[in-house]
C-alpha positions as a printed NumPy array, in Angstrom:
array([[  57.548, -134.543,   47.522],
       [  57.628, -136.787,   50.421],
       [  54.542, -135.597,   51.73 ],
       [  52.741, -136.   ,   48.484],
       [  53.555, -139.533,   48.219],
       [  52.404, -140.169,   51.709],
       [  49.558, -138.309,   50.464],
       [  48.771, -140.969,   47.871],
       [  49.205, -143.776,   49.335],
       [  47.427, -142.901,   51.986],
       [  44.581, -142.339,   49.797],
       [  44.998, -145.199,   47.817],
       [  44.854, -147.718,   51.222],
       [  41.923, -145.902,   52.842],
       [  40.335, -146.21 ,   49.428],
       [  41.069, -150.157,   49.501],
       [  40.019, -150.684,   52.913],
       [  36.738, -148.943,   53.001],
       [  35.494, -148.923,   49.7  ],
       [  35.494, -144.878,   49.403],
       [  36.601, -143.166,   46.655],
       [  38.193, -140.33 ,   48.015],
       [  37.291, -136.753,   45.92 ],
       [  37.365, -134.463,   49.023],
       [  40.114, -131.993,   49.696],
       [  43.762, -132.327,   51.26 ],
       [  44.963, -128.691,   52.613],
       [  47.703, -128.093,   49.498],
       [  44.784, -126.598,   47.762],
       [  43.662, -123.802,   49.942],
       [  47.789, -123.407,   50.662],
       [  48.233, -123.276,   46.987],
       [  45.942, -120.28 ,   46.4  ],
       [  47.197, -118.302,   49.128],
       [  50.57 , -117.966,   47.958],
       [  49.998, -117.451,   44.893],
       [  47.893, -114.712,   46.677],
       [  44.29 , -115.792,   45.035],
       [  43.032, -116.127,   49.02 ],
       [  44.402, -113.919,   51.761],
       [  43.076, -111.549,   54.433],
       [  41.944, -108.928,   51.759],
       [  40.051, -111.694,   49.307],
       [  38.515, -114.225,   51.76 ],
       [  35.215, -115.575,   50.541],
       [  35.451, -118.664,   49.742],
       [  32.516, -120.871,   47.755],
       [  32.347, -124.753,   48.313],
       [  30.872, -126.488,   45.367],
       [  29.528, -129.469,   48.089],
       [  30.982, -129.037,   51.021],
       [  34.652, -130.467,   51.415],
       [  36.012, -133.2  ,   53.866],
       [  39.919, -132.689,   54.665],
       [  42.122, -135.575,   54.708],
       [  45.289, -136.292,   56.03 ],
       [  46.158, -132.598,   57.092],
       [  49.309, -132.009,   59.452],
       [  49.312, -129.166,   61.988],
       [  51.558, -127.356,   59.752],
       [  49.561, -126.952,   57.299],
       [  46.655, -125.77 ,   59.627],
       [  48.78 , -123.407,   60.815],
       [  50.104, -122.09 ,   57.557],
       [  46.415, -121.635,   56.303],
       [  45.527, -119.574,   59.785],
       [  48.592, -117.496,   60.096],
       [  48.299, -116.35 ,   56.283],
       [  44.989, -115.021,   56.976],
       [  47.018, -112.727,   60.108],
       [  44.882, -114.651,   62.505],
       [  47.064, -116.56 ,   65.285],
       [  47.112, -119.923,   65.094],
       [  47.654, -120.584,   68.725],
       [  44.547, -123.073,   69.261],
       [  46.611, -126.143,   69.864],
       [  44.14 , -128.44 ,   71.281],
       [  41.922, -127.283,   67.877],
       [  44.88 , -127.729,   65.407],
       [  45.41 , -131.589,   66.849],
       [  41.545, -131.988,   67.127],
       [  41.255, -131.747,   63.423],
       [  44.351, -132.755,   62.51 ],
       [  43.213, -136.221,   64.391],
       [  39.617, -136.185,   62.598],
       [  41.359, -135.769,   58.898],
       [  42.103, -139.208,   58.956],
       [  39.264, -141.061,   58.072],
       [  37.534, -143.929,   60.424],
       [  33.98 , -145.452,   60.29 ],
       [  31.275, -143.867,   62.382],
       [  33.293, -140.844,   62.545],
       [  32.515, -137.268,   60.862],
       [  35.718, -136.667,   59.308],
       [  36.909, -132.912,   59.59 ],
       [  35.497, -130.273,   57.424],
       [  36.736, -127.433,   55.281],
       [  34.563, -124.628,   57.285],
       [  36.201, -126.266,   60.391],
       [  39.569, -124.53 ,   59.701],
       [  38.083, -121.583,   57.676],
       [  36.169, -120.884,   60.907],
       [  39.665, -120.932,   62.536],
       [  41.359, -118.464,   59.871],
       [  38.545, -115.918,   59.969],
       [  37.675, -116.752,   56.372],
       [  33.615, -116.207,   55.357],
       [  33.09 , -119.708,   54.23 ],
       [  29.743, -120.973,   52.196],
       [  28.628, -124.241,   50.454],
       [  26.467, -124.973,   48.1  ],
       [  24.461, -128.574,   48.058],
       [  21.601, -130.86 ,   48.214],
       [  21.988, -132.228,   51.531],
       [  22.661, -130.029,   54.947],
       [  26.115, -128.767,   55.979],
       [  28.158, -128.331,   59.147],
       [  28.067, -124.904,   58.22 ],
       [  26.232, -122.102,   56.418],
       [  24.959, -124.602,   53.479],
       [  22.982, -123.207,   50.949],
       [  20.56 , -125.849,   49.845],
       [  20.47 , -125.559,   46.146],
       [  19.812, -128.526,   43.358],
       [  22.593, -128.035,   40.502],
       [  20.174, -129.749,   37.993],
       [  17.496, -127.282,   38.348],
       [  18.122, -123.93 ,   40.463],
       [  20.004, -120.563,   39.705],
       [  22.522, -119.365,   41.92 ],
       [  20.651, -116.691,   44.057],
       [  21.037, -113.132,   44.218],
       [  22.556, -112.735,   47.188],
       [  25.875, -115.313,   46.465],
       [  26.326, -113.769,   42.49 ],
       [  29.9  , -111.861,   42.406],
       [  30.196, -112.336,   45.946],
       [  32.902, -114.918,   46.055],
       [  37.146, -114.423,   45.287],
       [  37.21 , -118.185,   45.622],
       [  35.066, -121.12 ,   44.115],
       [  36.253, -124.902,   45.226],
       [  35.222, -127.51 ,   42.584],
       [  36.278, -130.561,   44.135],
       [  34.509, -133.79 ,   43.257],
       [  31.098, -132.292,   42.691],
       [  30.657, -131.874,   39.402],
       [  31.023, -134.953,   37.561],
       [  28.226, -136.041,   39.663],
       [  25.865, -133.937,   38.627],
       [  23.599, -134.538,   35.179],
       [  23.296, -130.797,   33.742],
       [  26.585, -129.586,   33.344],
       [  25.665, -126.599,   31.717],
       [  24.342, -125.248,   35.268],
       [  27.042, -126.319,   37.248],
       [  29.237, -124.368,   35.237],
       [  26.837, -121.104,   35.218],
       [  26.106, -121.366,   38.78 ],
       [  30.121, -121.114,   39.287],
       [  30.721, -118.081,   36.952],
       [  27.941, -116.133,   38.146],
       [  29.48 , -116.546,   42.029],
       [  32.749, -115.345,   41.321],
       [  33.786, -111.465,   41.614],
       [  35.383, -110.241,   38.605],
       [  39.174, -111.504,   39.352],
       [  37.995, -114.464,   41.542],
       [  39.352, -117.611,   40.96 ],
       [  37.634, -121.168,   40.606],
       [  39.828, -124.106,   41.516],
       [  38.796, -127.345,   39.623],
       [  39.902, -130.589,   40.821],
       [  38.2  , -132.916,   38.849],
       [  38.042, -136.858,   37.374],
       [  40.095, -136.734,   33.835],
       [  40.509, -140.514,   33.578],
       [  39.732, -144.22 ,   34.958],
       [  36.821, -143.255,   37.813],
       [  34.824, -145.921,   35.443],
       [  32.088, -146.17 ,   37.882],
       [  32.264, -142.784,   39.689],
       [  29.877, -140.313,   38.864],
       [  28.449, -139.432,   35.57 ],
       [  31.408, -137.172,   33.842],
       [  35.269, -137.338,   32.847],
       [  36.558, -133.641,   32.   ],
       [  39.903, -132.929,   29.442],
       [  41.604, -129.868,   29.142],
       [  39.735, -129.366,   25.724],
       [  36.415, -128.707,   27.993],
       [  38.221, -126.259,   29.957],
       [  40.368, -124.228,   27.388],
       [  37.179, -124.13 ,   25.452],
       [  35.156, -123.057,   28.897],
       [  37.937, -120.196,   29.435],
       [  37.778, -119.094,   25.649],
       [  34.16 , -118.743,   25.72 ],
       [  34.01 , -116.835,   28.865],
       [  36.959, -114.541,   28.563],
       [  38.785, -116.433,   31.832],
       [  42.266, -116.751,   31.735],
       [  43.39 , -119.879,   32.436],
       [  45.882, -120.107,   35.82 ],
       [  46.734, -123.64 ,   36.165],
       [  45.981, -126.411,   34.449],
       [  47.708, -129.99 ,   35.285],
       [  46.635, -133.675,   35.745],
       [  47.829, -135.652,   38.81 ],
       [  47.94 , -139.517,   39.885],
       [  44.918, -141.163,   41.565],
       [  45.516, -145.111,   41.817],
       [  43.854, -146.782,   38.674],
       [  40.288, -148.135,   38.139],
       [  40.002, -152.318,   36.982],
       [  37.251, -152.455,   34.047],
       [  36.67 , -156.009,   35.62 ],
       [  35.391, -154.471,   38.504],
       [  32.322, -153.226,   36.034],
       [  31.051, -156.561,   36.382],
       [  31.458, -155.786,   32.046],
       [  33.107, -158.251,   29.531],
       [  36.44 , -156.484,   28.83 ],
       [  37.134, -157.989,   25.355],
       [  40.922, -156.945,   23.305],
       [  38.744, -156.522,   20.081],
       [  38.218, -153.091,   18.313],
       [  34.671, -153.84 ,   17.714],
       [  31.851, -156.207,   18.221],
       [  32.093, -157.825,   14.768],
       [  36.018, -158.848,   15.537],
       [  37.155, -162.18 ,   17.47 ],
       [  38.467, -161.209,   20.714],
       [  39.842, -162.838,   23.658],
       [  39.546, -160.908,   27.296],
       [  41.535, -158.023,   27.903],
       [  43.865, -160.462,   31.104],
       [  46.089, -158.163,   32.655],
       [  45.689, -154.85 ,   30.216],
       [  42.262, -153.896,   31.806],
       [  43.612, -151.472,   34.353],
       [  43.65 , -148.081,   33.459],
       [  45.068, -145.003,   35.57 ],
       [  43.116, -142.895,   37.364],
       [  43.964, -138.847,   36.786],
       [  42.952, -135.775,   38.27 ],
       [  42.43 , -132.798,   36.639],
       [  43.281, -129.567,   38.206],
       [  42.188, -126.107,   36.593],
       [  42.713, -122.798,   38.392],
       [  40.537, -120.118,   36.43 ],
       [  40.354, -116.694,   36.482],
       [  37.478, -114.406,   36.317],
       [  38.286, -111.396,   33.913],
       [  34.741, -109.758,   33.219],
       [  31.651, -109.052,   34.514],
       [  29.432, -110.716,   31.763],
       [  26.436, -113.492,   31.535],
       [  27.525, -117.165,   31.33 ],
       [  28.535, -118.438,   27.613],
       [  28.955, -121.79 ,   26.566],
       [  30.997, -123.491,   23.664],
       [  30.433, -125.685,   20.599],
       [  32.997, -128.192,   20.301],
       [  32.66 , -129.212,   16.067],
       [  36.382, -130.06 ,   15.26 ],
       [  35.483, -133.469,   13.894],
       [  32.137, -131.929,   12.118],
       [  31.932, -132.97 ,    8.285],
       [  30.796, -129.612,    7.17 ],
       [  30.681, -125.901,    7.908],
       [  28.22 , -125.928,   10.93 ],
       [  24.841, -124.027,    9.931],
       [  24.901, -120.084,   10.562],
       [  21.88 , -120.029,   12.273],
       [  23.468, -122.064,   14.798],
       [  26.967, -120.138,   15.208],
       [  25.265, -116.953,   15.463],
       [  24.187, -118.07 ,   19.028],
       [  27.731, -118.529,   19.725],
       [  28.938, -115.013,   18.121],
       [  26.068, -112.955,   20.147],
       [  27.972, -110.663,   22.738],
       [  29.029, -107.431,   20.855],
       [  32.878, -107.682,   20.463],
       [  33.598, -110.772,   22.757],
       [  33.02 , -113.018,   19.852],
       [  34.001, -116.267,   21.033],
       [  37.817, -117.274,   19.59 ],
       [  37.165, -120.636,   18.929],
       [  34.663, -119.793,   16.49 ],
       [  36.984, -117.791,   14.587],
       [  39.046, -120.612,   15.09 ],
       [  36.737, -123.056,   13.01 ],
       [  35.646, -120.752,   10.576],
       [  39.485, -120.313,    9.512],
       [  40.016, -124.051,    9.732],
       [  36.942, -125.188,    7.478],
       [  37.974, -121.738,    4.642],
       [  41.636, -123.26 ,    4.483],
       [  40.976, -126.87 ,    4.257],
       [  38.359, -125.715,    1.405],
       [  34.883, -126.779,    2.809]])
């Protein structure tokens, strides 16, 4: 608990003082998924959707990382070294996930559009495939910040599934609120029950943590109290702050099948056309349960 909050605040001051709004990694992730035993010395590939800057780690979380891999994590002068370049300064490279991977004998790739420390796979999420060589290859898939900046979802999301081995895991930490200026996207845990029913995942984790709060005045926006534009309004004063969450998702690969996507019609004012659901229902006997779902909804409410 203690180290959380320390966590946060540290965050929240770095954040302040440099202007940076921190989406990289701190080590409780990587931690997280080995003991829950989703990453250890037997399932040690790990995917980095963008490759991840650490922040704030302590040596004994280093260590705890290393040792669980049954590497020794005897390196001292390399445990301080990074711990020392977690913290963030200007005009310094801040440490990197592959930095302690490297350390814990974990095989450690990234995808993105811009050159890594380490073993970067140069690949445009709005326009390329994943290629042959990374599908199914990967027990672990970090989603940490990337996403929401990235205009075709539908990729992002394909590019993910088709790197994870059947029982791999994709960890998800992702904007679910305020971030009014960061990135393109917002995600709720509608997307990702929906995500998990249309691919057959099953669905590990899924909570929503603090991240400071975002000021709609900062927008450089009018911020009015009014419902719409026809209503008198005066400016929103002190109720234009809203808290900034994180999402975390932890989902699990269950079957080796293509990429699906869902249709999200709860608020549609009709039965949505056939030709249209039958996209949805293509698959053999993995019919998608939402679909179901809808089709029971609209037959009982009588439309």
């Amino acid at each position: 608990m203690i180290a959380s909050c320390v966590w946060r605040v540290l965050r929240d001051f770095v954040s302040i003082c440099f202007g940076w709004a921190l989406m990289g990694m701190n080590l409780d992730a990587p931690i997280y998924l080995q003991r829950q035993g989703y990453l250890s010395p037997a399932r040690n590939r790990i995917l980095d959707i963008g490759p991840q800057t650490i922040y704030f780690a302590r040596p004994e979380q280093i260590r705890e990382i290393v040792e669980r891999q049954g590497v020794s994590a005897s390196d001292t002068a390399t445990v301080e070294r990074l711990v020392y370049f977690s913290t963030p300064r200007p005009g310094e490279r801040t440490t990197m996930l592959s930095e302690i991977t490297d350390l814990a004998n974990i095989e450690y790739a990234s995808i993105d559009v811009c050159p890594g420390l380490k073993n970067t796979h140069i690949l445009d999420l709005n326009f390329d495939v994943l290629p042959d060589a990374l599908r199914g290859r990967y027990d672990v898939v970090f989603n940490f910040g990337t996403t929401e900046h990235i205009f075709n979802q539908w990729n992002c999301f394909e590019v993910i599934h088709d790197a994870l081995k059947v029982d791999g895991v994709v960890y998800h930490q992702l904007p679910a609120s305020g971030y009014l200026d960061h990135g393109y996207f917002c995600y709720t845990p509608l997307f990702f029950r929906e995500l998990a029913a249309a691919n057959a995942y099953t669905i590990e984790q899924m909570i929503v943590t603090h991240a400071g709060e975002s000021r709609i005045d900062e927008l450089g926006l009018p911020s009015l109290d009014g419902e719409t534009l026809l209503k008198p309004a005066g400016h929103l004063n002190g109720n234009n702050r809203i808290p900034a969450l994180n999402i975390h998702v932890i989902l699990r690969k269950t079957v080796d099948a293509p990429f699906r996507v869902s249709l999200e019609i709860a608020t549609a004012h009709s039965v949505a056309d056939q030709k249209m659901l039958r996209r949805y229902r293509k698959g053999g006997n993995r019919t998608i349960p939402f679909v179901n779902r809808l089709g029971r909804f609209f037959t009982s409410n009588g439309r």
